[in-house]
PDB file of C-alpha atoms in Angstrom:
ATOM      1  CA  MET C   1      -0.004  -0.028   0.010  1.00 51.00           C
ATOM      2  CA  PRO C   2       1.170   3.501  -0.684  1.00 52.00           C
ATOM      3  CA  GLY C   3       0.991   4.515   3.004  1.00 63.00           C
ATOM      4  CA  ASP C   4       3.131   1.500   4.061  1.00 73.00           C
ATOM      5  CA  ARG C   5       5.620   2.341   1.372  1.00 73.00           C
ATOM      6  CA  ALA C   6       5.969   6.012   2.614  1.00 80.00           C
ATOM      7  CA  ALA C   7       6.203   4.903   6.439  1.00 82.00           C
ATOM      8  CA  PHE C   8       8.799   2.362   5.397  1.00 78.00           C
ATOM      9  CA  LEU C   9      10.948   4.823   3.584  1.00 80.00           C
ATOM     10  CA  LYS C  10      10.537   7.471   6.443  1.00 86.00           C
ATOM     11  CA  ALA C  11      11.715   4.962   9.012  1.00 86.00           C
ATOM     12  CA  SER C  12      14.687   3.852   6.764  1.00 83.00           C
ATOM     13  CA  TRP C  13      15.770   7.372   6.429  1.00 88.00           C
ATOM     14  CA  VAL C  14      15.599   7.955  10.238  1.00 90.00           C
ATOM     15  CA  ASN C  15      17.808   4.895  10.639  1.00 88.00           C
ATOM     16  CA  VAL C  16      20.336   6.246   8.136  1.00 89.00           C
ATOM     17  CA  VAL C  17      20.473   9.746   9.681  1.00 91.00           C
ATOM     18  CA  SER C  18      20.537   8.436  13.209  1.00 91.00           C
ATOM     19  CA  ASN C  19      23.699   6.088  12.341  1.00 88.00           C
ATOM     20  CA  VAL C  20      25.510   8.817  10.710  1.00 91.00           C
ATOM     21  CA  LEU C  21      25.051  11.115  13.705  1.00 92.00           C
ATOM     22  CA  LYS C  22      26.479   8.347  15.977  1.00 89.00           C
ATOM     23  CA  ILE C  23      29.308   7.531  13.682  1.00 87.00           C
ATOM     24  CA  VAL C  24      30.549  11.116  13.759  1.00 90.00           C
ATOM     25  CA  VAL C  25      30.208  11.704  17.488  1.00 89.00           C
ATOM     26  CA  GLU C  26      31.746   8.478  18.512  1.00 84.00           C
ATOM     27  CA  GLY C  27      34.324   8.195  15.854  1.00 84.00           C
ATOM     28  CA  VAL C  28      35.803  11.458  16.493  1.00 86.00           C
ATOM     29  CA  LEU C  29      35.902  11.092  20.254  1.00 84.00           C
ATOM     30  CA  GLY C  30      37.214   7.501  20.008  1.00 78.00           C
ATOM     31  CA  VAL C  31      40.170   8.388  17.633  1.00 80.00           C
ATOM     32  CA  LEU C  32      40.910  11.414  19.837  1.00 80.00           C
ATOM     33  CA  SER C  33      41.030   9.306  23.025  1.00 76.00           C
ATOM     34  CA  GLY C  34      42.200   6.064  21.791  1.00 74.00           C
ATOM     35  CA  SER C  35      39.288   4.267  23.264  1.00 75.00           C
ATOM     36  CA  LEU C  36      38.817   0.806  21.631  1.00 70.00           C
ATOM     37  CA  ALA C  37      35.237   0.474  23.009  1.00 72.00           C
ATOM     38  CA  LEU C  38      34.296   3.676  21.585  1.00 76.00           C
ATOM     39  CA  MET C  39      35.771   3.036  18.208  1.00 76.00           C
ATOM     40  CA  ALA C  40      34.211  -0.453  18.197  1.00 73.00           C
ATOM     41  CA  ASP C  41      30.762   1.063  18.845  1.00 76.00           C
ATOM     42  CA  ALA C  42      31.327   3.624  16.062  1.00 79.00           C
ATOM     43  CA  ALA C  43      32.539   0.866  13.692  1.00 74.00           C
ATOM     44  CA  HIS C  44      29.459  -1.187  14.549  1.00 71.00           C
ATOM     45  CA  SER C  45      27.367   1.811  13.515  1.00 78.00           C
ATOM     46  CA  VAL C  46      29.198   1.967  10.116  1.00 73.00           C
ATOM     47  CA  ALA C  47      27.912  -1.461   9.478  1.00 69.00           C
ATOM     48  CA  ASP C  48      24.555  -0.276  10.721  1.00 77.00           C
ATOM     49  CA  LEU C  49      24.751   2.703   8.382  1.00 79.00           C
ATOM     50  CA  LEU C  50      25.457   0.383   5.361  1.00 71.00           C
ATOM     51  CA  ALA C  51      22.668  -2.133   6.367  1.00 72.00           C
ATOM     52  CA  SER C  52      20.084   0.878   6.789  1.00 78.00           C
ATOM     53  CA  ALA C  53      21.177   2.147   3.502  1.00 75.00           C
ATOM     54  CA  VAL C  54      20.768  -1.287   1.769  1.00 70.00           C
ATOM     55  CA  VAL C  55      17.301  -1.657   3.299  1.00 72.00           C
ATOM     56  CA  LEU C  56      16.214   1.945   2.106  1.00 73.00           C
ATOM     57  CA  VAL C  57      17.403   1.281  -1.475  1.00 68.00           C
ATOM     58  CA  TRP C  58      16.675  -2.450  -1.774  1.00 58.00           C
ATOM     59  CA  GLY C  59      13.822  -3.318   0.788  1.00 55.00           C
ATOM     60  CA  ARG C  60      11.399  -0.777  -0.725  1.00 56.00           C
ATOM     61  CA  PHE C  61      11.110  -2.993  -3.904  1.00 53.00           C
ATOM     62  CA  VAL C  62       8.755  -5.253  -1.961  1.00 54.00           C
ATOM     63  CA  TYR C  63       6.124  -2.531  -2.425  1.00 51.00           C
ATOM     64  CA  ASP C  64       6.435  -2.687  -6.206  1.00 53.00           C
ATOM     65  CA  ASP C  65       3.660  -4.386  -8.128  1.00 52.00           C
ATOM     66  CA  PRO C  66       4.423  -7.753 -10.074  1.00 54.00           C
ATOM     67  CA  ASP C  67       6.092  -7.163 -13.380  1.00 49.00           C
ATOM     68  CA  ALA C  68       7.464  -9.084 -16.336  1.00 49.00           C
ATOM     69  CA  SER C  69      10.720  -9.857 -14.536  1.00 50.00           C
ATOM     70  CA  HIS C  70       9.204 -10.679 -11.193  1.00 45.00           C
ATOM     71  CA  PRO C  71       5.565 -12.140 -12.049  1.00 43.00           C
ATOM     72  CA  HIS C  72       5.084 -13.222  -8.481  1.00 50.00           C
ATOM     73  CA  GLY C  73       6.036  -9.838  -7.023  1.00 49.00           C
ATOM     74  CA  HIS C  74       9.085  -8.614  -5.068  1.00 46.00           C
ATOM     75  CA  GLU C  75       8.584 -10.006  -1.584  1.00 57.00           C
ATOM     76  CA  ARG C  76      11.861 -11.758  -1.465  1.00 58.00           C
ATOM     77  CA  PHE C  77      13.751  -8.483  -1.815  1.00 63.00           C
ATOM     78  CA  GLU C  78      12.958  -7.594   1.890  1.00 64.00           C
ATOM     79  CA  PRO C  79      14.372 -10.656   3.670  1.00 72.00           C
ATOM     80  CA  LEU C  80      17.272 -10.580   1.240  1.00 73.00           C
ATOM     81  CA  SER C  81      18.191  -7.094   2.451  1.00 68.00           C
ATOM     82  CA  ALA C  82      17.579  -8.108   5.996  1.00 70.00           C
ATOM     83  CA  LEU C  83      19.897 -11.091   5.531  1.00 78.00           C
ATOM     84  CA  PHE C  84      22.484  -8.738   4.361  1.00 78.00           C
ATOM     85  CA  VAL C  85      22.114  -6.810   7.608  1.00 73.00           C
ATOM     86  CA  GLY C  86      22.718 -10.003   9.559  1.00 79.00           C
ATOM     87  CA  GLY C  87      25.829 -11.115   7.558  1.00 83.00           C
ATOM     88  CA  VAL C  88      27.418  -7.628   7.907  1.00 78.00           C
ATOM     89  CA  LEU C  89      26.961  -7.842  11.640  1.00 77.00           C
ATOM     90  CA  VAL C  90      28.484 -11.269  11.904  1.00 84.00           C
ATOM     91  CA  LEU C  91      31.565 -10.185   9.920  1.00 83.00           C
ATOM     92  CA  LEU C  92      32.091  -6.993  11.780  1.00 76.00           C
ATOM     93  CA  GLY C  93      31.616  -8.684  15.153  1.00 79.00           C
ATOM     94  CA  LEU C  94      34.254 -11.053  14.206  1.00 85.00           C
ATOM     95  CA  LYS C  95      36.697  -8.271  13.319  1.00 79.00           C
ATOM     96  CA  LEU C  96      35.978  -6.424  16.660  1.00 75.00           C
ATOM     97  CA  LEU C  97      36.408  -9.608  18.717  1.00 82.00           C
ATOM     98  CA  TYR C  98      39.812  -9.911  16.909  1.00 83.00           C
ATOM     99  CA  ASP C  99      40.865  -6.212  17.795  1.00 76.00           C
ATOM    100  CA  SER C 100      39.755  -6.505  21.495  1.00 76.00           C
ATOM    101  CA  GLY C 101      41.678  -9.692  21.828  1.00 83.00           C
ATOM    102  CA  ASN C 102      44.866  -8.186  20.262  1.00 79.00           C
ATOM    103  CA  ALA C 103      44.433  -5.248  22.617  1.00 73.00           C
ATOM    104  CA  LEU C 104      44.271  -7.402  25.638  1.00 77.00           C
ATOM    105  CA  LEU C 105      47.529  -9.100  24.534  1.00 79.00           C
ATOM    106  CA  THR C 106      49.581  -5.899  23.695  1.00 74.00           C
ATOM    107  CA  GLY C 107      48.112  -3.662  26.544  1.00 66.00           C
ATOM    108  CA  PRO C 108      45.339  -0.917  26.328  1.00 60.00           C
ATOM    109  CA  SER C 109      46.406   2.540  25.352  1.00 58.00           C
ATOM    110  CA  ALA C 110      43.190   4.713  25.724  1.00 62.00           C
ATOM    111  CA  GLU C 111      43.031   7.754  27.914  1.00 66.00           C
ATOM    112  CA  TYR C 112      39.973   8.853  29.931  1.00 72.00           C
ATOM    113  CA  SER C 113      38.240  12.010  29.189  1.00 75.00           C
ATOM    114  CA  THR C 114      34.773  13.335  30.459  1.00 81.00           C
ATOM    115  CA  ILE C 115      33.830  14.186  26.891  1.00 82.00           C
ATOM    116  CA  LEU C 116      33.644  10.504  26.336  1.00 83.00           C
ATOM    117  CA  VAL C 117      30.733  10.269  28.655  1.00 85.00           C
ATOM    118  CA  VAL C 118      29.026  13.080  26.741  1.00 85.00           C
ATOM    119  CA  GLY C 119      29.504  11.231  23.616  1.00 85.00           C
ATOM    120  CA  LEU C 120      28.278   7.883  24.845  1.00 87.00           C
ATOM    121  CA  LEU C 121      25.093   9.724  26.333  1.00 90.00           C
ATOM    122  CA  PHE C 122      24.369  11.192  22.996  1.00 90.00           C
ATOM    123  CA  ALA C 123      24.653   7.780  21.467  1.00 89.00           C
ATOM    124  CA  LEU C 124      22.266   6.244  23.872  1.00 91.00           C
ATOM    125  CA  VAL C 125      19.471   8.985  23.326  1.00 93.00           C
ATOM    126  CA  ASP C 126      20.199   8.722  19.553  1.00 92.00           C
ATOM    127  CA  ARG C 127      19.679   4.898  19.229  1.00 89.00           C
ATOM    128  CA  TYR C 128      16.912   4.660  21.642  1.00 92.00           C
ATOM    129  CA  ALA C 129      14.874   7.324  19.811  1.00 93.00           C
ATOM    130  CA  CYS C 130      15.645   5.373  16.504  1.00 91.00           C
ATOM    131  CA  TYR C 131      14.603   2.112  18.020  1.00 93.00           C
ATOM    132  CA  TRP C 132      11.393   3.550  19.439  1.00 93.00           C
ATOM    133  CA  TYR C 133      10.405   5.298  16.135  1.00 93.00           C
ATOM    134  CA  THR C 134      11.260   2.147  14.082  1.00 90.00           C
ATOM    135  CA  CYS C 135       9.114  -0.037  16.263  1.00 91.00           C
ATOM    136  CA  LEU C 136       6.291   2.419  16.082  1.00 91.00           C
ATOM    137  CA  VAL C 137       6.215   2.445  12.422  1.00 88.00           C
ATOM    138  CA  ASN C 138       6.452  -1.261  12.081  1.00 86.00           C
ATOM    139  CA  ARG C 139       3.461  -1.886  14.086  1.00 86.00           C
ATOM    140  CA  ASP C 140       1.567  -1.190  10.969  1.00 82.00           C
ATOM    141  CA  VAL C 141       4.000  -1.929   8.292  1.00 78.00           C
ATOM    142  CA  GLU C 142       5.120  -5.262   9.680  1.00 76.00           C
ATOM    143  CA  SER C 143       8.459  -5.308   7.652  1.00 77.00           C
ATOM    144  CA  PRO C 144      11.131  -7.844   8.364  1.00 74.00           C
ATOM    145  CA  SER C 145      13.665  -5.245   7.283  1.00 75.00           C
ATOM    146  CA  LEU C 146      12.531  -2.749   9.688  1.00 82.00           C
ATOM    147  CA  ARG C 147      12.370  -5.386  12.304  1.00 83.00           C
ATOM    148  CA  ALA C 148      15.842  -6.195  11.698  1.00 78.00           C
ATOM    149  CA  LEU C 149      16.960  -2.411  11.943  1.00 82.00           C
ATOM    150  CA  ALA C 150      14.825  -2.065  15.067  1.00 87.00           C
ATOM    151  CA  ALA C 151      16.751  -5.089  16.528  1.00 82.00           C
ATOM    152  CA  ASP C 152      19.969  -3.592  15.543  1.00 79.00           C
ATOM    153  CA  SER C 153      19.075  -0.276  17.146  1.00 85.00           C
ATOM    154  CA  LYS C 154      18.178  -2.083  20.330  1.00 85.00           C
ATOM    155  CA  ASN C 155      21.494  -3.983  20.150  1.00 78.00           C
ATOM    156  CA  ASP C 156      23.307  -0.598  19.707  1.00 81.00           C
ATOM    157  CA  ILE C 157      21.888   0.464  23.165  1.00 85.00           C
ATOM    158  CA  TYR C 158      23.682  -2.654  24.726  1.00 80.00           C
ATOM    159  CA  THR C 159      26.750  -2.133  22.931  1.00 77.00           C
ATOM    160  CA  THR C 160      26.919   1.636  24.017  1.00 83.00           C
ATOM    161  CA  LEU C 161      26.234   0.477  27.575  1.00 83.00           C
ATOM    162  CA  ALA C 162      29.273  -1.959  27.223  1.00 78.00           C
ATOM    163  CA  ALA C 163      31.347   0.909  25.944  1.00 79.00           C
ATOM    164  CA  PHE C 164      30.232   2.868  28.990  1.00 81.00           C
ATOM    165  CA  ALA C 165      31.781   0.096  31.143  1.00 81.00           C
ATOM    166  CA  GLY C 166      34.922   0.432  29.372  1.00 79.00           C
ATOM    167  CA  VAL C 167      35.003   4.291  29.881  1.00 80.00           C
ATOM    168  CA  ALA C 168      34.114   3.888  33.543  1.00 82.00           C
ATOM    169  CA  GLY C 169      36.951   1.491  33.902  1.00 80.00           C
ATOM    170  CA  MET C 170      39.325   4.007  32.524  1.00 78.00           C
ATOM    171  CA  ALA C 171      38.000   6.756  34.922  1.00 79.00           C
ATOM    172  CA  LEU C 172      38.734   4.460  37.753  1.00 82.00           C
ATOM    173  CA  GLY C 173      42.254   3.590  36.698  1.00 79.00           C
ATOM    174  CA  TYR C 174      41.578   0.256  35.119  1.00 79.00           C
ATOM    175  CA  PRO C 175      42.224   0.834  31.342  1.00 76.00           C
ATOM    176  CA  ILE C 176      41.952  -2.980  30.619  1.00 80.00           C
ATOM    177  CA  PHE C 177      38.103  -2.530  30.868  1.00 79.00           C
ATOM    178  CA  ASP C 178      38.193  -0.829  27.542  1.00 75.00           C
ATOM    179  CA  PRO C 179      39.291  -3.825  25.473  1.00 77.00           C
ATOM    180  CA  LEU C 180      37.136  -6.082  27.590  1.00 81.00           C
ATOM    181  CA  ALA C 181      34.078  -3.878  26.875  1.00 77.00           C
ATOM    182  CA  GLY C 182      35.044  -3.953  23.117  1.00 74.00           C
ATOM    183  CA  GLY C 183      35.170  -7.698  23.311  1.00 80.00           C
ATOM    184  CA  LEU C 184      31.652  -7.897  24.881  1.00 78.00           C
ATOM    185  CA  VAL C 185      30.385  -5.503  22.200  1.00 75.00           C
ATOM    186  CA  SER C 186      31.743  -7.816  19.413  1.00 78.00           C
ATOM    187  CA  LEU C 187      29.920 -10.781  20.935  1.00 83.00           C
ATOM    188  CA  LEU C 188      26.730  -9.045  21.063  1.00 76.00           C
ATOM    189  CA  VAL C 189      27.091  -7.989  17.600  1.00 75.00           C
ATOM    190  CA  ILE C 190      27.746 -11.588  16.346  1.00 83.00           C
ATOM    191  CA  TYR C 191      24.822 -12.988  18.177  1.00 83.00           C
ATOM    192  CA  GLN C 192      22.366 -10.333  16.666  1.00 75.00           C
ATOM    193  CA  GLY C 193      23.729 -10.960  13.178  1.00 80.00           C
ATOM    194  CA  VAL C 194      23.283 -14.845  13.569  1.00 86.00           C
ATOM    195  CA  ASP C 195      19.712 -14.213  14.773  1.00 83.00           C
ATOM    196  CA  ILE C 196      18.763 -12.033  12.066  1.00 78.00           C
ATOM    197  CA  SER C 197      20.481 -14.237   9.406  1.00 82.00           C
ATOM    198  CA  ARG C 198      18.615 -17.388  10.570  1.00 82.00           C
ATOM    199  CA  GLU C 199      15.220 -15.789  10.454  1.00 76.00           C
ATOM    200  CA  ASN C 200      15.570 -14.495   6.945  1.00 76.00           C
ATOM    201  CA  ILE C 201      17.280 -17.551   5.571  1.00 79.00           C
ATOM    202  CA  ARG C 202      13.949 -19.382   6.367  1.00 75.00           C
ATOM    203  CA  TYR C 203      11.975 -16.718   4.584  1.00 73.00           C
ATOM    204  CA  LEU C 204      14.336 -17.145   1.524  1.00 74.00           C
ATOM    205  CA  SER C 205      14.400 -21.005   1.513  1.00 69.00           C
ATOM    206  CA  ASP C 206      10.503 -21.471   1.318  1.00 66.00           C
ATOM    207  CA  GLY C 207      10.611 -22.520   5.056  1.00 73.00           C
ATOM    208  CA  ALA C 208       7.377 -23.740   6.787  1.00 76.00           C
ATOM    209  CA  PRO C 209       5.588 -21.002   8.967  1.00 81.00           C
ATOM    210  CA  PRO C 210       5.001 -21.724  12.699  1.00 82.00           C
ATOM    211  CA  ALA C 211       2.764 -24.719  13.546  1.00 85.00           C
ATOM    212  CA  GLU C 212      -0.049 -22.283  14.953  1.00 86.00           C
ATOM    213  CA  ASP C 213      -0.169 -20.366  11.705  1.00 86.00           C
ATOM    214  CA  ARG C 214      -0.639 -23.580   9.698  1.00 88.00           C
ATOM    215  CA  GLU C 215      -3.289 -24.758  12.035  1.00 89.00           C
ATOM    216  CA  ARG C 216      -5.214 -21.534  11.842  1.00 89.00           C
ATOM    217  CA  ILE C 217      -5.109 -21.696   7.959  1.00 90.00           C
ATOM    218  CA  GLU C 218      -6.211 -25.302   7.834  1.00 89.00           C
ATOM    219  CA  GLU C 219      -8.953 -24.727  10.340  1.00 90.00           C
ATOM    220  CA  ALA C 220     -10.296 -21.854   8.062  1.00 90.00           C
ATOM    221  CA  ILE C 221     -10.509 -24.124   5.146  1.00 91.00           C
ATOM    222  CA  ARG C 222     -12.113 -27.039   7.231  1.00 91.00           C
ATOM    223  CA  SER C 223     -14.763 -24.874   8.766  1.00 90.00           C
ATOM    224  CA  HIS C 224     -16.368 -23.858   5.345  1.00 91.00           C
ATOM    225  CA  PRO C 225     -19.592 -25.556   5.313  1.00 90.00           C
ATOM    226  CA  GLU C 226     -19.182 -27.144   1.950  1.00 89.00           C
ATOM    227  CA  VAL C 227     -15.742 -28.598   2.669  1.00 90.00           C
ATOM    228  CA  ARG C 228     -15.881 -32.499   3.372  1.00 89.00           C
ATOM    229  CA  GLY C 229     -12.052 -32.883   3.804  1.00 87.00           C
ATOM    230  CA  VAL C 230      -8.529 -31.227   3.033  1.00 89.00           C
ATOM    231  CA  HIS C 231      -5.520 -32.987   1.539  1.00 88.00           C
ATOM    232  CA  ASP C 232      -2.180 -32.091  -0.005  1.00 87.00           C
ATOM    233  CA  PHE C 233      -2.015 -29.050   2.271  1.00 90.00           C
ATOM    234  CA  VAL C 234       1.195 -26.993   1.904  1.00 87.00           C
ATOM    235  CA  ALA C 235       2.012 -23.620   3.520  1.00 88.00           C
ATOM    236  CA  TYR C 236       5.529 -21.958   2.994  1.00 84.00           C
ATOM    237  CA  TYR C 237       7.181 -18.640   3.106  1.00 79.00           C
ATOM    238  CA  SER C 238       7.663 -16.649  -0.098  1.00 73.00           C
ATOM    239  CA  GLY C 239       9.698 -13.863   1.153  1.00 66.00           C
ATOM    240  CA  HIS C 240       8.011 -12.712   4.476  1.00 66.00           C
ATOM    241  CA  VAL C 241       4.447 -13.676   3.392  1.00 74.00           C
ATOM    242  CA  ILE C 242       2.952 -17.224   3.282  1.00 82.00           C
ATOM    243  CA  GLU C 243       1.688 -18.971   0.224  1.00 84.00           C
ATOM    244  CA  VAL C 244      -0.849 -21.752   0.677  1.00 89.00           C
ATOM    245  CA  GLU C 245      -1.663 -24.676  -1.605  1.00 89.00           C
ATOM    246  CA  PHE C 246      -4.418 -27.274  -0.930  1.00 90.00           C
ATOM    247  CA  HIS C 247      -6.957 -29.631  -2.275  1.00 91.00           C
ATOM    248  CA  ALA C 248     -10.534 -29.207  -0.862  1.00 90.00           C
ATOM    249  CA  GLU C 249     -13.029 -32.106  -1.064  1.00 90.00           C
ATOM    250  CA  ILE C 250     -16.533 -31.027  -1.711  1.00 88.00           C
ATOM    251  CA  ASP C 251     -19.785 -32.838  -2.829  1.00 89.00           C
ATOM    252  CA  GLY C 252     -19.367 -33.825  -6.440  1.00 85.00           C
ATOM    253  CA  ASP C 253     -22.999 -32.771  -7.530  1.00 86.00           C
ATOM    254  CA  HIS C 254     -22.153 -29.008  -7.591  1.00 86.00           C
ATOM    255  CA  SER C 255     -22.394 -27.192 -10.864  1.00 88.00           C
ATOM    256  CA  LEU C 256     -19.293 -25.491 -12.351  1.00 89.00           C
ATOM    257  CA  ALA C 257     -20.524 -22.087 -11.177  1.00 91.00           C
ATOM    258  CA  ALA C 258     -21.182 -23.229  -7.691  1.00 90.00           C
ATOM    259  CA  ALA C 259     -17.803 -24.897  -7.378  1.00 88.00           C
ATOM    260  CA  HIS C 260     -16.274 -21.566  -8.630  1.00 91.00           C
ATOM    261  CA  ASP C 261     -17.945 -19.697  -5.759  1.00 91.00           C
ATOM    262  CA  ILE C 262     -16.750 -22.234  -3.189  1.00 90.00           C
ATOM    263  CA  GLU C 263     -13.293 -21.893  -4.472  1.00 90.00           C
ATOM    264  CA  THR C 264     -13.427 -18.078  -4.277  1.00 90.00           C
ATOM    265  CA  GLU C 265     -14.855 -18.158  -0.909  1.00 92.00           C
ATOM    266  CA  LEU C 266     -12.020 -20.558   0.342  1.00 91.00           C
ATOM    267  CA  ARG C 267      -9.412 -18.333  -1.243  1.00 90.00           C
ATOM    268  CA  ASP C 268     -10.838 -15.178   0.454  1.00 89.00           C
ATOM    269  CA  ARG C 269     -11.110 -16.947   3.709  1.00 89.00           C
ATOM    270  CA  VAL C 270      -7.336 -18.068   3.816  1.00 89.00           C
ATOM    271  CA  ARG C 271      -6.179 -14.669   2.600  1.00 86.00           C
ATOM    272  CA  GLU C 272      -7.736 -12.779   5.377  1.00 85.00           C
ATOM    273  CA  ILE C 273      -5.194 -14.583   7.603  1.00 84.00           C
ATOM    274  CA  GLU C 274      -2.090 -12.476   8.006  1.00 77.00           C
ATOM    275  CA  PRO C 275       0.597 -12.826   6.575  1.00 74.00           C
ATOM    276  CA  VAL C 276      -0.978 -15.118   3.833  1.00 81.00           C
ATOM    277  CA  SER C 277      -0.452 -13.676   0.230  1.00 75.00           C
ATOM    278  CA  ASP C 278      -1.180 -16.150  -2.638  1.00 79.00           C
ATOM    279  CA  VAL C 279      -3.688 -19.020  -2.250  1.00 87.00           C
ATOM    280  CA  HIS C 280      -3.842 -21.940  -4.777  1.00 86.00           C
ATOM    281  CA  VAL C 281      -6.948 -24.042  -4.427  1.00 90.00           C
ATOM    282  CA  HIS C 282      -7.916 -27.296  -6.160  1.00 89.00           C
ATOM    283  CA  LEU C 283     -11.361 -28.795  -5.698  1.00 89.00           C
ATOM    284  CA  ASP C 284     -11.976 -32.455  -5.684  1.00 88.00           C
ATOM    285  CA  PRO C 285     -15.245 -34.478  -5.349  1.00 88.00           C
ATOM    286  CA  ALA C 286     -15.583 -36.012  -2.095  1.00 79.00           C
ATOM    287  CA  GLY C 287     -15.317 -39.749  -2.003  1.00 69.00           C
ATOM    288  CA  LEU C 288     -13.000 -39.964  -4.902  1.00 65.00           C
ATOM    289  CA  GLY C 289     -10.294 -41.517  -2.699  1.00 62.00           C
ATOM    290  CA  GLU C 290      -7.463 -39.658  -4.433  1.00 55.00           C
ATOM    291  CA  TRP C 291      -6.076 -38.313  -1.238  1.00 50.00           C
ATOM    292  CA  LYS C 292      -6.256 -41.839   0.428  1.00 49.00           C
ATOM    293  CA  ASP C 293      -4.118 -43.265  -2.374  1.00 47.00           C
ATOM    294  CA  ALA C 294      -1.691 -40.514  -2.039  1.00 48.00           C
ATOM    295  CA  SER C 295      -1.516 -41.020   1.702  1.00 49.00           C
ATOM    296  CA  GLU C 296      -0.904 -44.679   1.257  1.00 49.00           C
ATOM    297  CA  ARG C 297       1.734 -44.254  -1.357  1.00 43.00           C
ATOM    298  CA  SER C 298       3.547 -41.661   0.985  1.00 43.00           C
ATOM    299  CA  SER C 299       3.334 -44.071   3.883  1.00 45.00           C
ATOM    300  CA  ALA C 300       4.789 -46.809   1.663  1.00 43.00           C
ATOM    301  CA  SER C 301       7.631 -44.701   0.424  1.00 40.00           C
ATOM    302  CA  THR C 302       8.625 -43.875   4.036  1.00 40.00           C
ATOM    303  CA  THR C 303       8.480 -47.322   5.221  1.00 45.00           C
ATOM    304  CA  PRO C 304      11.868 -49.141   5.530  1.00 47.00           C
ATOM    305  CA  PRO C 305      12.177 -52.374   3.626  1.00 46.00           C
TER     306      PRO C 305
END
């Protein structure tokens, strides 16, 4: 819908601008002070900026109508962009973990300054505001890409708090806290990246939706007064939406027009369930036994010799 597209683009721009501000503030202060924790947090935001830019440019294609090159629509673009977010976070987290380990071995060199606290406070406010706004928009848009960016903004709050611990350690005369905080930041980054990647790989690989969603869909079909049975039921993700295929068994004496009406009613029933998109219905006359034969063949093929 046009309103969803506009809200998606606005939230994506907010994430881009928020990351730019955080990078500038933390990056400058980190370089001037030599704080590894602050530079790690700024570097994390560089990946966030890249990810939010990819979502802004790439994720919006999901709102384009089907065309000759993508006849089933553009739903897969969005989880693909979210998967990129997760992959970048994993790679960056591994790099930060290496840098922190190296600093622990060679000895920290950061120097404390009160301006570091000011910079970290700005970063906290900046990322919390971005997280809150992105979640607010996504209540209506329900976008996996925005959900990934919101999770990343929330993760930034934790990484900034970890950087705070490093700065506090320096203030108390324990500079070793700085690379320790950097290492903690890197582990949080890796965990978030893996979590985002796993979710969107399921969307891109035609994975099955949760059992409760499949049960709701099948119940909507079986509750139709003309349906006598259901077989060959399949529900799978196509992008972040669900496609459904099934055979519905109805009385065989219906006219072609009546059968068409039943098929339309079944399709409409299923499409009312979020996030179902396409529905493919095949009607069979009840009592034909086709589904029983298919079930027996399936059982025989899975029975060990």
